[in-house]
mmCIF file of C-alpha atoms and ligand atoms in Angstrom:
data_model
loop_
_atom_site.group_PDB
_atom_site.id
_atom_site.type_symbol
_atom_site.label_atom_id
_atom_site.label_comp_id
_atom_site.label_asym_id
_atom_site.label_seq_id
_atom_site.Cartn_x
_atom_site.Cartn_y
_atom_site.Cartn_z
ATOM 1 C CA UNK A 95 141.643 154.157 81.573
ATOM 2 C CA UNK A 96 141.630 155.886 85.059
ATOM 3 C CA UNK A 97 143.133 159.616 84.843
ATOM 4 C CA UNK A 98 144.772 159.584 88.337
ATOM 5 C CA UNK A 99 146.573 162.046 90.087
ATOM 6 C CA UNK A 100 149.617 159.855 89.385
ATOM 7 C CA UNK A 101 151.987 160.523 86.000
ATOM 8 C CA UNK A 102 151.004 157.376 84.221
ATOM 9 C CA UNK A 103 148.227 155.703 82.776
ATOM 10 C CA UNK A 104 146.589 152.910 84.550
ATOM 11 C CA UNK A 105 144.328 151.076 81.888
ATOM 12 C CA UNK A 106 141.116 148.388 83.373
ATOM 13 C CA UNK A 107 140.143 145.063 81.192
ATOM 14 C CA UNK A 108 140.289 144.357 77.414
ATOM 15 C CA UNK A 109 144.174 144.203 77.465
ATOM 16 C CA UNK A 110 144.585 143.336 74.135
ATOM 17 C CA UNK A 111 143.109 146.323 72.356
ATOM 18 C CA UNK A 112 145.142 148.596 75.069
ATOM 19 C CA UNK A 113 148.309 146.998 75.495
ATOM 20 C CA UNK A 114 148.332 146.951 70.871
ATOM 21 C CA UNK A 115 147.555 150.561 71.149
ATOM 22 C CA UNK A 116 150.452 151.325 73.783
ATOM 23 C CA UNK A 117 152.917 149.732 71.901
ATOM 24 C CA UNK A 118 151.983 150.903 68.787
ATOM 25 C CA UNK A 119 152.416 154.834 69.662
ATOM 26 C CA UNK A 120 156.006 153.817 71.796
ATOM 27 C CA UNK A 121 158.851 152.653 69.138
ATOM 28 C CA UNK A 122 160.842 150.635 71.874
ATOM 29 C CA UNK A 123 164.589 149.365 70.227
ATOM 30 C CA UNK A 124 163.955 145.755 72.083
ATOM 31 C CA UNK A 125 160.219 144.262 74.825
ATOM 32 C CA UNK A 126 161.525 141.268 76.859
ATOM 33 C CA UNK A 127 158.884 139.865 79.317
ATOM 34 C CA UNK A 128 159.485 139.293 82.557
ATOM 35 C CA UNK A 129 157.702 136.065 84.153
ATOM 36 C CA UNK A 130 157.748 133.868 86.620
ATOM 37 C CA UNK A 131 157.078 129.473 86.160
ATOM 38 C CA UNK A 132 153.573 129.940 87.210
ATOM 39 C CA UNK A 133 153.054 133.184 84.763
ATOM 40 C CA UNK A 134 154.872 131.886 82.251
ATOM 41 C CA UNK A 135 152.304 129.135 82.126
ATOM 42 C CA UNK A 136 149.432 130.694 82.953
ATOM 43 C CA UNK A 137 148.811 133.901 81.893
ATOM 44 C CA UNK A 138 151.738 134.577 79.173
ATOM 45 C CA UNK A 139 150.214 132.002 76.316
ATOM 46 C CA UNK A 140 147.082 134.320 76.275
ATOM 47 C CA UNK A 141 148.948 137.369 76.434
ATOM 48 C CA UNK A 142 150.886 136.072 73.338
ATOM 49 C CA UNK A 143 147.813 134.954 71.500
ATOM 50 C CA UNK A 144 146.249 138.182 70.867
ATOM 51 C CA UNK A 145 149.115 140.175 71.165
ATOM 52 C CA UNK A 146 151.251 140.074 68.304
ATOM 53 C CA UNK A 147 154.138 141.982 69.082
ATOM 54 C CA UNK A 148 154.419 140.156 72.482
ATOM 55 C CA UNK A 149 154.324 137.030 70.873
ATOM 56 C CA UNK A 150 157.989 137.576 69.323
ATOM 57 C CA UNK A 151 159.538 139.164 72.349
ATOM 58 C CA UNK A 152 162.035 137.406 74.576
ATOM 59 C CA UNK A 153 161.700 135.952 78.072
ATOM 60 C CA UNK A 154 162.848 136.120 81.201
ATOM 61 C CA UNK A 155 161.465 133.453 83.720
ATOM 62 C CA UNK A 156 162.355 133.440 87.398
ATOM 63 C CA UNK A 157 161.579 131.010 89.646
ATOM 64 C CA UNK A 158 157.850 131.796 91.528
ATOM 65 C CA UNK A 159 157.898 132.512 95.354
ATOM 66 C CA UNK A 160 159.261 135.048 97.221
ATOM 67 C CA UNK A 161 162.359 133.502 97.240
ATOM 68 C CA UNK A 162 163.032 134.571 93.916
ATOM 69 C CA UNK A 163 163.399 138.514 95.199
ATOM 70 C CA UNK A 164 166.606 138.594 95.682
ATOM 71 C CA UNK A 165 169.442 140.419 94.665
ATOM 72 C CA UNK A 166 171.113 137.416 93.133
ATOM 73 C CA UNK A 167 168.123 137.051 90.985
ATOM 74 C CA UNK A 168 168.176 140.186 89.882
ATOM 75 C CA UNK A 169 171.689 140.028 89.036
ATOM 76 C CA UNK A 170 170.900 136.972 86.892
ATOM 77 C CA UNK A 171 167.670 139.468 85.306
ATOM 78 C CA UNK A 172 170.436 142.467 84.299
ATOM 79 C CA UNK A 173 172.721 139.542 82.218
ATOM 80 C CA UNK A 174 169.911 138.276 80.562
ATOM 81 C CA UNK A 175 168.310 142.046 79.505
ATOM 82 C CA UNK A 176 172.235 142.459 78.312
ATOM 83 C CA UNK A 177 172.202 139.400 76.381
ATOM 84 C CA UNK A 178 169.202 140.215 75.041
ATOM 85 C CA UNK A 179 170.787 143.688 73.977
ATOM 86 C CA UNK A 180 168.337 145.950 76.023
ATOM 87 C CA UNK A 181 169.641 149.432 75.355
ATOM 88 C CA UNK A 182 168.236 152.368 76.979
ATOM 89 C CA UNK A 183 164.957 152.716 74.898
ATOM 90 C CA UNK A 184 163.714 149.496 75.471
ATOM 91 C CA UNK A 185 161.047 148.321 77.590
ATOM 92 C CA UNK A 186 160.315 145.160 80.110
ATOM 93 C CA UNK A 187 157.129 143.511 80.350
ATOM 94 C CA UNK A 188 156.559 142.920 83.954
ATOM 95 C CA UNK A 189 153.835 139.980 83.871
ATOM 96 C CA UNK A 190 153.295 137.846 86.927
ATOM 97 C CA UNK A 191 152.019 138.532 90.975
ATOM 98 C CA UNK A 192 153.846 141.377 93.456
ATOM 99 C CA UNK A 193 156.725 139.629 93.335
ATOM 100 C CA UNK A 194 157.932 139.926 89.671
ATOM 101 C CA UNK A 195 156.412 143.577 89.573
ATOM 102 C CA UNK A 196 158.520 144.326 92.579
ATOM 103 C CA UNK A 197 161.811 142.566 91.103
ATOM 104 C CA UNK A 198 161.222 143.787 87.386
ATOM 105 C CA UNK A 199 160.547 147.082 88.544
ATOM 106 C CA UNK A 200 163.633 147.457 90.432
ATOM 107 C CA UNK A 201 165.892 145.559 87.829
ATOM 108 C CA UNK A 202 164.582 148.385 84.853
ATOM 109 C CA UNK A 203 164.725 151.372 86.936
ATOM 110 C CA UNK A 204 168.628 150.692 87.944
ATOM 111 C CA UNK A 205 169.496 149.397 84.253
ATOM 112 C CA UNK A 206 171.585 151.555 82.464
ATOM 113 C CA UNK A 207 170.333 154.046 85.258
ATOM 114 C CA UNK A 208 166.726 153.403 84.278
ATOM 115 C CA UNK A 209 164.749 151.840 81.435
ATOM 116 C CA UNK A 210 161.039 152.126 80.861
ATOM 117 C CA UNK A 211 158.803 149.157 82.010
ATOM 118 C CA UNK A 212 155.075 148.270 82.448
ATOM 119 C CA UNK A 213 153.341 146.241 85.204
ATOM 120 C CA UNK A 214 150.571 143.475 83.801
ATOM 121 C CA UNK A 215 149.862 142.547 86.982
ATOM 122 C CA UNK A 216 148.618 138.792 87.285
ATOM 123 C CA UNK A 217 147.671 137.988 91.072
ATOM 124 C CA UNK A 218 144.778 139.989 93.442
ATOM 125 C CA UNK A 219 147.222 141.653 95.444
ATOM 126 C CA UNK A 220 149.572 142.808 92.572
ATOM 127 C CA UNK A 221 146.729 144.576 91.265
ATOM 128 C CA UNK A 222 145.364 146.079 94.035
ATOM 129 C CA UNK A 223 148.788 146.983 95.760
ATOM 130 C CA UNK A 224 152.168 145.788 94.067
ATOM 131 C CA UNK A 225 151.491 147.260 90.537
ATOM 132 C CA UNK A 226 150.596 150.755 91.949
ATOM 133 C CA UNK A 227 152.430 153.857 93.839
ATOM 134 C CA UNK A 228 156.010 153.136 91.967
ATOM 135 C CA UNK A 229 158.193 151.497 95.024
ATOM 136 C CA UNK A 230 160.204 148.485 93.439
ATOM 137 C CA UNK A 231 162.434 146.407 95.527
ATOM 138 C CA UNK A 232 164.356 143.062 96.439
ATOM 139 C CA UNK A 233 164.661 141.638 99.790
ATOM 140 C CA UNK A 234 167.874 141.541 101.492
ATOM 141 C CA UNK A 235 168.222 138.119 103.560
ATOM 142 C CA UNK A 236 164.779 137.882 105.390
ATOM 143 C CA UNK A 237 164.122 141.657 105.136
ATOM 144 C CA UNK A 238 161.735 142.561 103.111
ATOM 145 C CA UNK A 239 162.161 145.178 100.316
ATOM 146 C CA UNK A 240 165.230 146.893 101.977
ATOM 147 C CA UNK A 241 166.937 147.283 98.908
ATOM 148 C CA UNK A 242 164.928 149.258 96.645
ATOM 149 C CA UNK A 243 163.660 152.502 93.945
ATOM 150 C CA UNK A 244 161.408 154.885 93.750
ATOM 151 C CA UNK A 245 160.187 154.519 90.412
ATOM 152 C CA UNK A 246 156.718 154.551 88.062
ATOM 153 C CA UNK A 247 156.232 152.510 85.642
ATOM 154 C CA UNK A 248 155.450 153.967 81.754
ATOM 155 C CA UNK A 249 151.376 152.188 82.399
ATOM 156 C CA UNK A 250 149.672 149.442 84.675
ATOM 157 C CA UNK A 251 147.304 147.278 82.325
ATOM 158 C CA UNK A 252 144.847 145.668 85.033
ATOM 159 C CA UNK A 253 142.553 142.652 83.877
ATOM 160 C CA UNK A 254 140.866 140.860 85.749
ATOM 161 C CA UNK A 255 140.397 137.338 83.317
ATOM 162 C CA UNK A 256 144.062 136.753 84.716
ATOM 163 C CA UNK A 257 142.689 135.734 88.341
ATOM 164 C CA UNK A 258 140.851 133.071 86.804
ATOM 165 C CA UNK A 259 143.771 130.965 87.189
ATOM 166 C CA UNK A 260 144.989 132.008 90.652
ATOM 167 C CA UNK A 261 145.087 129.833 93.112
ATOM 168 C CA UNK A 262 141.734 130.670 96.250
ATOM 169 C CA UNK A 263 143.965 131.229 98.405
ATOM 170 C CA UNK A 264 146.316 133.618 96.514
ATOM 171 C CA UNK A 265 142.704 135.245 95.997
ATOM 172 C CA UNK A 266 141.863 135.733 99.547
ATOM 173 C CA UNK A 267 145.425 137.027 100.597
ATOM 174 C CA UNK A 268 144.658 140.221 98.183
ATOM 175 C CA UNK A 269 141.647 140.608 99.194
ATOM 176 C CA UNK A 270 142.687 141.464 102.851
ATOM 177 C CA UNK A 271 144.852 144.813 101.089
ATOM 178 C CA UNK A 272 141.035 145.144 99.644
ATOM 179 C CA UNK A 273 139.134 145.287 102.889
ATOM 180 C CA UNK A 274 141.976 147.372 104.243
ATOM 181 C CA UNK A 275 141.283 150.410 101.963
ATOM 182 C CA UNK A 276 137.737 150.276 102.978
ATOM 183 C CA UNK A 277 139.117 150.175 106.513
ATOM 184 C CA UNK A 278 141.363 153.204 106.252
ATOM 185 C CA UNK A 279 138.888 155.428 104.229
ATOM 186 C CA UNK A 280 136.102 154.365 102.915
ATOM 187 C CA UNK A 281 132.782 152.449 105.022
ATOM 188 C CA UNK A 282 131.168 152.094 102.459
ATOM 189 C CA UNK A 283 133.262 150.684 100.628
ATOM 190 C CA UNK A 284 134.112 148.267 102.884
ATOM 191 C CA UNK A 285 130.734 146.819 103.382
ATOM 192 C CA UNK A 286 130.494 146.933 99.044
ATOM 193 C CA UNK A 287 133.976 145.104 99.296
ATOM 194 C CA UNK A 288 132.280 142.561 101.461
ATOM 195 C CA UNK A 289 129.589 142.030 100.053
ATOM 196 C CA UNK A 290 131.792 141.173 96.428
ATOM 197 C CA UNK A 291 133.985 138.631 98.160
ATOM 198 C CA UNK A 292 132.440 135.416 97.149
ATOM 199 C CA UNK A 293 131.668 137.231 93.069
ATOM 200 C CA UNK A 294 133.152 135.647 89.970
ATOM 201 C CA UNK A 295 136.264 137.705 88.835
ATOM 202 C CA UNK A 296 134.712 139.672 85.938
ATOM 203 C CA UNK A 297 132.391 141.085 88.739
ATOM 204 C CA UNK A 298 135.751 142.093 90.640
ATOM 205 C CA UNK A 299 136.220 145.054 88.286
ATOM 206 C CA UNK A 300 134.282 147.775 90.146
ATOM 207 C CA UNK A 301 136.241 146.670 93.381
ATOM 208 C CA UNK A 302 139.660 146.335 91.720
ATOM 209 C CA UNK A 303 138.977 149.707 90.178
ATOM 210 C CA UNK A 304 138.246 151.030 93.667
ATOM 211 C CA UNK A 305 140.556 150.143 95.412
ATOM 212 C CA UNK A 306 143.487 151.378 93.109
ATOM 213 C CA UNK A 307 141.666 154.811 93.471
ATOM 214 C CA UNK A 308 141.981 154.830 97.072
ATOM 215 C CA UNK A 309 145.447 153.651 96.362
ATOM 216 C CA UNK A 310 146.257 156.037 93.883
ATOM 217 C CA UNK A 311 144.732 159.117 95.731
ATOM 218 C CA UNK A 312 147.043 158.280 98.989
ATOM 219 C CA UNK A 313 150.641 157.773 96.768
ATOM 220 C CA UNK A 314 150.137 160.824 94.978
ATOM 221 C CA UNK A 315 149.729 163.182 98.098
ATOM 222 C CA UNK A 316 152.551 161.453 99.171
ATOM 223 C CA UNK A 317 154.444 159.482 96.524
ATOM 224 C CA UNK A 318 157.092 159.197 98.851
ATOM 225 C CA UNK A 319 155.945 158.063 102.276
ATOM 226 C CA UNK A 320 156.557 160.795 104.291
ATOM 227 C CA UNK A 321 153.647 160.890 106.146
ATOM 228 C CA UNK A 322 149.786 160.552 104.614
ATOM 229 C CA UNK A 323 151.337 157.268 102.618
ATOM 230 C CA UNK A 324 151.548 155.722 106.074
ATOM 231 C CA UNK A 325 147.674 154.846 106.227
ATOM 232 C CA UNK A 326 148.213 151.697 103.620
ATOM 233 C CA UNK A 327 150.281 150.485 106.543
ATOM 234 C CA UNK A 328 147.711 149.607 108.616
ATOM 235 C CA UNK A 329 147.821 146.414 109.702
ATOM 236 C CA UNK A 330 151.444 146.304 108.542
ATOM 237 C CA UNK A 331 153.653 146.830 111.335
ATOM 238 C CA UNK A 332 152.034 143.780 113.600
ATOM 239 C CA UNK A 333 150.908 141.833 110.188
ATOM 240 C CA UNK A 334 154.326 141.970 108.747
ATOM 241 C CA UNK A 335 156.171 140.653 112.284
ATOM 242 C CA UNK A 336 153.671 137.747 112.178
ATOM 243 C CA UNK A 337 154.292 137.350 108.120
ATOM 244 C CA UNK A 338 157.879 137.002 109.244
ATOM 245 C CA UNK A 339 157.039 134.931 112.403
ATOM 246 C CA UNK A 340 155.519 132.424 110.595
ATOM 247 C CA UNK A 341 158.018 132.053 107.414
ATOM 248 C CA UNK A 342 160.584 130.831 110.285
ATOM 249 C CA UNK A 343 158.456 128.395 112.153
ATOM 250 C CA UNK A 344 156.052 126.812 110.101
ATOM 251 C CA UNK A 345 155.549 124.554 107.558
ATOM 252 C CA UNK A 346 152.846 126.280 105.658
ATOM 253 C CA UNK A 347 153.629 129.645 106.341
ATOM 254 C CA UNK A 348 150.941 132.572 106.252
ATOM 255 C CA UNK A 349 150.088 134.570 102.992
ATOM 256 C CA UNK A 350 150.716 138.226 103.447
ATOM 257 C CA UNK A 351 147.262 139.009 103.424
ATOM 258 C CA UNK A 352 146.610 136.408 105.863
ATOM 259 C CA UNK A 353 149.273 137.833 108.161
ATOM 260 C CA UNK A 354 147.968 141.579 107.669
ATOM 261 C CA UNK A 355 143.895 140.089 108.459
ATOM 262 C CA UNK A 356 145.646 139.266 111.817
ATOM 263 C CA UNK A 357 147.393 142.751 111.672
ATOM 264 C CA UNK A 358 143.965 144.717 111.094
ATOM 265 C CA UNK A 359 142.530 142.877 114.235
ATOM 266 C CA UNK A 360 145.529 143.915 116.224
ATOM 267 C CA UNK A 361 145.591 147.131 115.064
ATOM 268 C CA UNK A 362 141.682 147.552 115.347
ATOM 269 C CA UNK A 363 141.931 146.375 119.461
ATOM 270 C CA UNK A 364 144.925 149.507 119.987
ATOM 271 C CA UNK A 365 142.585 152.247 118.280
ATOM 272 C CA UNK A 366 139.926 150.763 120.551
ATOM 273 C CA UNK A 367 142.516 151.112 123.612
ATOM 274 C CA UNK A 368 143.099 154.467 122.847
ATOM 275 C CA UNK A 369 139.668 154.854 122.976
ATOM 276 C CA UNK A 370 139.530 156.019 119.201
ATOM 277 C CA UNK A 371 137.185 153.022 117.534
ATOM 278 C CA UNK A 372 133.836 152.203 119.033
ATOM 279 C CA UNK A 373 133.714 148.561 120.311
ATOM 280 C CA UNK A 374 130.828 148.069 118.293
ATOM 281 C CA UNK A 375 133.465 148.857 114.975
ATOM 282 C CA UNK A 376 136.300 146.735 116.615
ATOM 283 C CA UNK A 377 134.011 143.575 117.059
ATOM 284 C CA UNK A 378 132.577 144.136 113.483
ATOM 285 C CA UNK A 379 135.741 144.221 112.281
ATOM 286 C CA UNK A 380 137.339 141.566 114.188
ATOM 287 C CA UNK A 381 134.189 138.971 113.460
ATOM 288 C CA UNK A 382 134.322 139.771 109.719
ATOM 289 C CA UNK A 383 138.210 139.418 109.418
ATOM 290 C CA UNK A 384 137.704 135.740 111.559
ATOM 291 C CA UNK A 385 135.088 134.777 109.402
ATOM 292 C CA UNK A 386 137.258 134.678 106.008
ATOM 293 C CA UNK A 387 141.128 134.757 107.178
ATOM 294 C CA UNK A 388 142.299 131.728 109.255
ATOM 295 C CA UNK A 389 143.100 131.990 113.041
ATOM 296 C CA UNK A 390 146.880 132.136 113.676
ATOM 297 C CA UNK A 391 147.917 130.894 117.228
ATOM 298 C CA UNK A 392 151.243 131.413 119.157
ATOM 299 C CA UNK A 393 151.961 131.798 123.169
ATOM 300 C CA UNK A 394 153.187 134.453 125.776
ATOM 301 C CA UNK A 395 156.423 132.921 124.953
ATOM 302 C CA UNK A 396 156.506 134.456 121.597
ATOM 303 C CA UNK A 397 155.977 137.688 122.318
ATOM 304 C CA UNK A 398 159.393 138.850 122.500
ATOM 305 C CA UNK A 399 160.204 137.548 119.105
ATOM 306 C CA UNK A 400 157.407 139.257 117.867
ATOM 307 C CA UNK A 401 158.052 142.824 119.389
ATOM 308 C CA UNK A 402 161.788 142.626 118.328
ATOM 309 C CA UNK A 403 160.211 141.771 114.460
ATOM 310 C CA UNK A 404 157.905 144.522 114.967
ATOM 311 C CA UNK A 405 160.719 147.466 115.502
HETATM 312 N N1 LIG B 232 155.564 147.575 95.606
HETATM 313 C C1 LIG B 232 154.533 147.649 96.414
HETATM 314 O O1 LIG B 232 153.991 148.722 96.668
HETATM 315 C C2 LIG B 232 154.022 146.390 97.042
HETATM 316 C C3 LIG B 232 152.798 146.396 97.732
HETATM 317 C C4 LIG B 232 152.330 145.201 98.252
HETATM 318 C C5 LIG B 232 153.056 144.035 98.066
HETATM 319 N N2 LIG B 232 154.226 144.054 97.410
HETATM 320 C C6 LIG B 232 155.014 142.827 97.208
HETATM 321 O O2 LIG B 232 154.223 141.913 96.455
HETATM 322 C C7 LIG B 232 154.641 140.567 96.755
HETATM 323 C C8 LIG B 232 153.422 139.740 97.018
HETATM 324 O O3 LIG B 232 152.612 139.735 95.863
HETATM 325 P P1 LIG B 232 151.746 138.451 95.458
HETATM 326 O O4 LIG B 232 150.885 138.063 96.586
HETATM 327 O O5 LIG B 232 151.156 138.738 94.143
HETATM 328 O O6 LIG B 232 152.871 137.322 95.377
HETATM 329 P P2 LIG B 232 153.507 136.528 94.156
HETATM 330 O O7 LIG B 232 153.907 137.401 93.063
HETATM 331 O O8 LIG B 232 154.536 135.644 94.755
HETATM 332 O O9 LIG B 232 152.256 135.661 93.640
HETATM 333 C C9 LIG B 232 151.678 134.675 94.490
HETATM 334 C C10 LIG B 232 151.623 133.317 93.766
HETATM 335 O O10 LIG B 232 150.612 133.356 92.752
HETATM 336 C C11 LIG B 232 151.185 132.962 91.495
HETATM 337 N N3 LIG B 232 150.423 133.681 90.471
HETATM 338 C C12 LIG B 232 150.384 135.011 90.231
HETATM 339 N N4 LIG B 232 149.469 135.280 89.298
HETATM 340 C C13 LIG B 232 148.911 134.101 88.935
HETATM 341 C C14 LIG B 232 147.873 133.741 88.026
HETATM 342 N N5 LIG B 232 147.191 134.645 87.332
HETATM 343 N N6 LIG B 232 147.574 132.425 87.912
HETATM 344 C C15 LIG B 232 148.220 131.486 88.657
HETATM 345 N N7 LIG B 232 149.176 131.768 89.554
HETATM 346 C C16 LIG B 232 149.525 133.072 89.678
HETATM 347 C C17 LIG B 232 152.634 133.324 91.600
HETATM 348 O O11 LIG B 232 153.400 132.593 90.683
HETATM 349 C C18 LIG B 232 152.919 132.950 93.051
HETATM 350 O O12 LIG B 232 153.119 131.567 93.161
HETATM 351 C C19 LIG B 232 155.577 140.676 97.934
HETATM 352 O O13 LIG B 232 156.892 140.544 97.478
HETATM 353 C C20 LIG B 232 155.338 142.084 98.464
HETATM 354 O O14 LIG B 232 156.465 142.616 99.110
HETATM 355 C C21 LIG B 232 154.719 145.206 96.881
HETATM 356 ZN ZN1 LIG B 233 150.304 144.518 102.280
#
């Protein structure tokens, strides 16, 4: 377990024995899980298998994708944990990627003003990012997370036999918030974080544990965002204009990590600019990121799409 500066446990590998001791001390009225199809699939008939009282509890699937976080959704999530009589000292199971931590988060904390609820995060990036730092949210529209709580979950149980079934890609995305915290505070953790990118996932437990230290350190001075917080972003502000860029025009639209590679190379060549980051640092960066994250390509013409995305 890693004793953070944050108010709530965040527990690393052999799930089973932690997630039976955790419910064991709590006397919850009613657990429902929250999934989503791929979850459900994947990583809920383990869960079940050596986890007694999860194999009993109700479920909630949603639909995987981003498309799923939505208010309408979540509307559909509050009936069910109704139906299911969720009172006020009951708990939901958030098991799946980002997406269902974000959702499930935000559906518990505004139940009955605020149930408890635990993240099991399944994807990369939910464990390095989503699961951690207490913001839950829905999208509004296209825009991302604008409706949303401040809230912590009771515990995060991180392990990392879930990513066996996630899909390379999925892998890679995360791994770009990954090489970002070695970017923002650590160099030597970035070149460790490197050097672990092509490891089997039972080696990705040092890194995983890392990386929600650096994330952890940063949301506790400033659980809020009001000003240190603001380092995760990097990348974010041109990453998350191209993230949106490409959901509209193409096909196969970029992963967010994909997007936020591209971001880190943008934001990399305006520290160099303003003559902040050595060019030796920018083209180290910008080769590594090219090596691993694919190359995204649009014209002058898009540019003012772009900068309007970007405020
Ligand atoms: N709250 C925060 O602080 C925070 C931080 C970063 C990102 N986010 C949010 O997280 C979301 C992105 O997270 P994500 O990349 O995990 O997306 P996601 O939850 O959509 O998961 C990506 C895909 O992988 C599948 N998947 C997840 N775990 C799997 C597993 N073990 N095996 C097989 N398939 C699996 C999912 O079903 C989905 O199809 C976004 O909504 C983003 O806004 C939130
Ligand atoms: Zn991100």
């Amino acid at each position: 377990m890693m004793k953070n500066n944050i108010p709530y446990p965040i527990y690393f590998d052999s799930i089973s024995e932690h997630l039976n001791a955790f419910l064991s001390e709590r006397e919850f009225s009613k657990i429902v899980i929250l999934t989503d199809t791929n979850t459900s699939e994947k990583c809920l008939p383990n869960l079940s298998m050596s986890i007694d009282r999860i194999a009993n509890c109700d479920i909630i699937e949603i639909d995987a994708g981003e498309a799923s976080k939505n208010i309408d959704i979540c509307t559909g999530i509050w009936s069910m944990m109704n139906d299911f009589h969720m009172d006020r000292h009951s708990l939901l199971v958030n098991l799946g990627g980002g997406m269902v931590c974000d959702i499930g988060g935000f559906a518990a904390s505004t139940y009955m003003r605020g149930i408890s609820f635990i993240h099991i995060p399944t994807s990369l990036l939910a464990m390095v990012d989503a699961s951690i730092g207490g913001k839950n949210a829905v999208d509004l529209n296209s825009l991302k997370n604008m409706i949303g709580t401040f809230a912590e979950p009771e515990a995060v149980f991180i392990a990392p036999e879930f990513l066996d079934t996630l899909p390379e890609r999925e892998r890679l995305s995360g791994y770009a918030e990954i090489l970002k915290h070695g970017l923002i505070c650590d160099a030597a953790y970035w070149e460790t974080a490197l050097g672990h990118m092509g490891m089997g996932n039972k080696a990705m437990l040092p890194i995983i544990e890392r990386s929600v230290g650096i994330k952890s350190r940063i949301v506790a001075g400033d659980p809020e965002e009001a000003g240190p917080r603001k380092l995760l972003n990097f990348g974010h502000t041109v990453g998350h204009a191209i993230e949106s860029f490409s959901l509209s025009n193409d096909a196969n639209p970029l992963l967010h990590g994909e997007a936020i590679a591209i971001g880190m190379i943008c934001e990399a060549y305006l520290s160099f600019k303003k003559n902040k980051l050595p060019e030796t640092q920018l083209h180290r960066i910008t080769m590594t990121l090219l090596d691993h994250y694919p190359v995204y390509a649009f014209g002058e013409e898009d540019f003012d799409s772009l900068i309007g995305l970007m405020r």
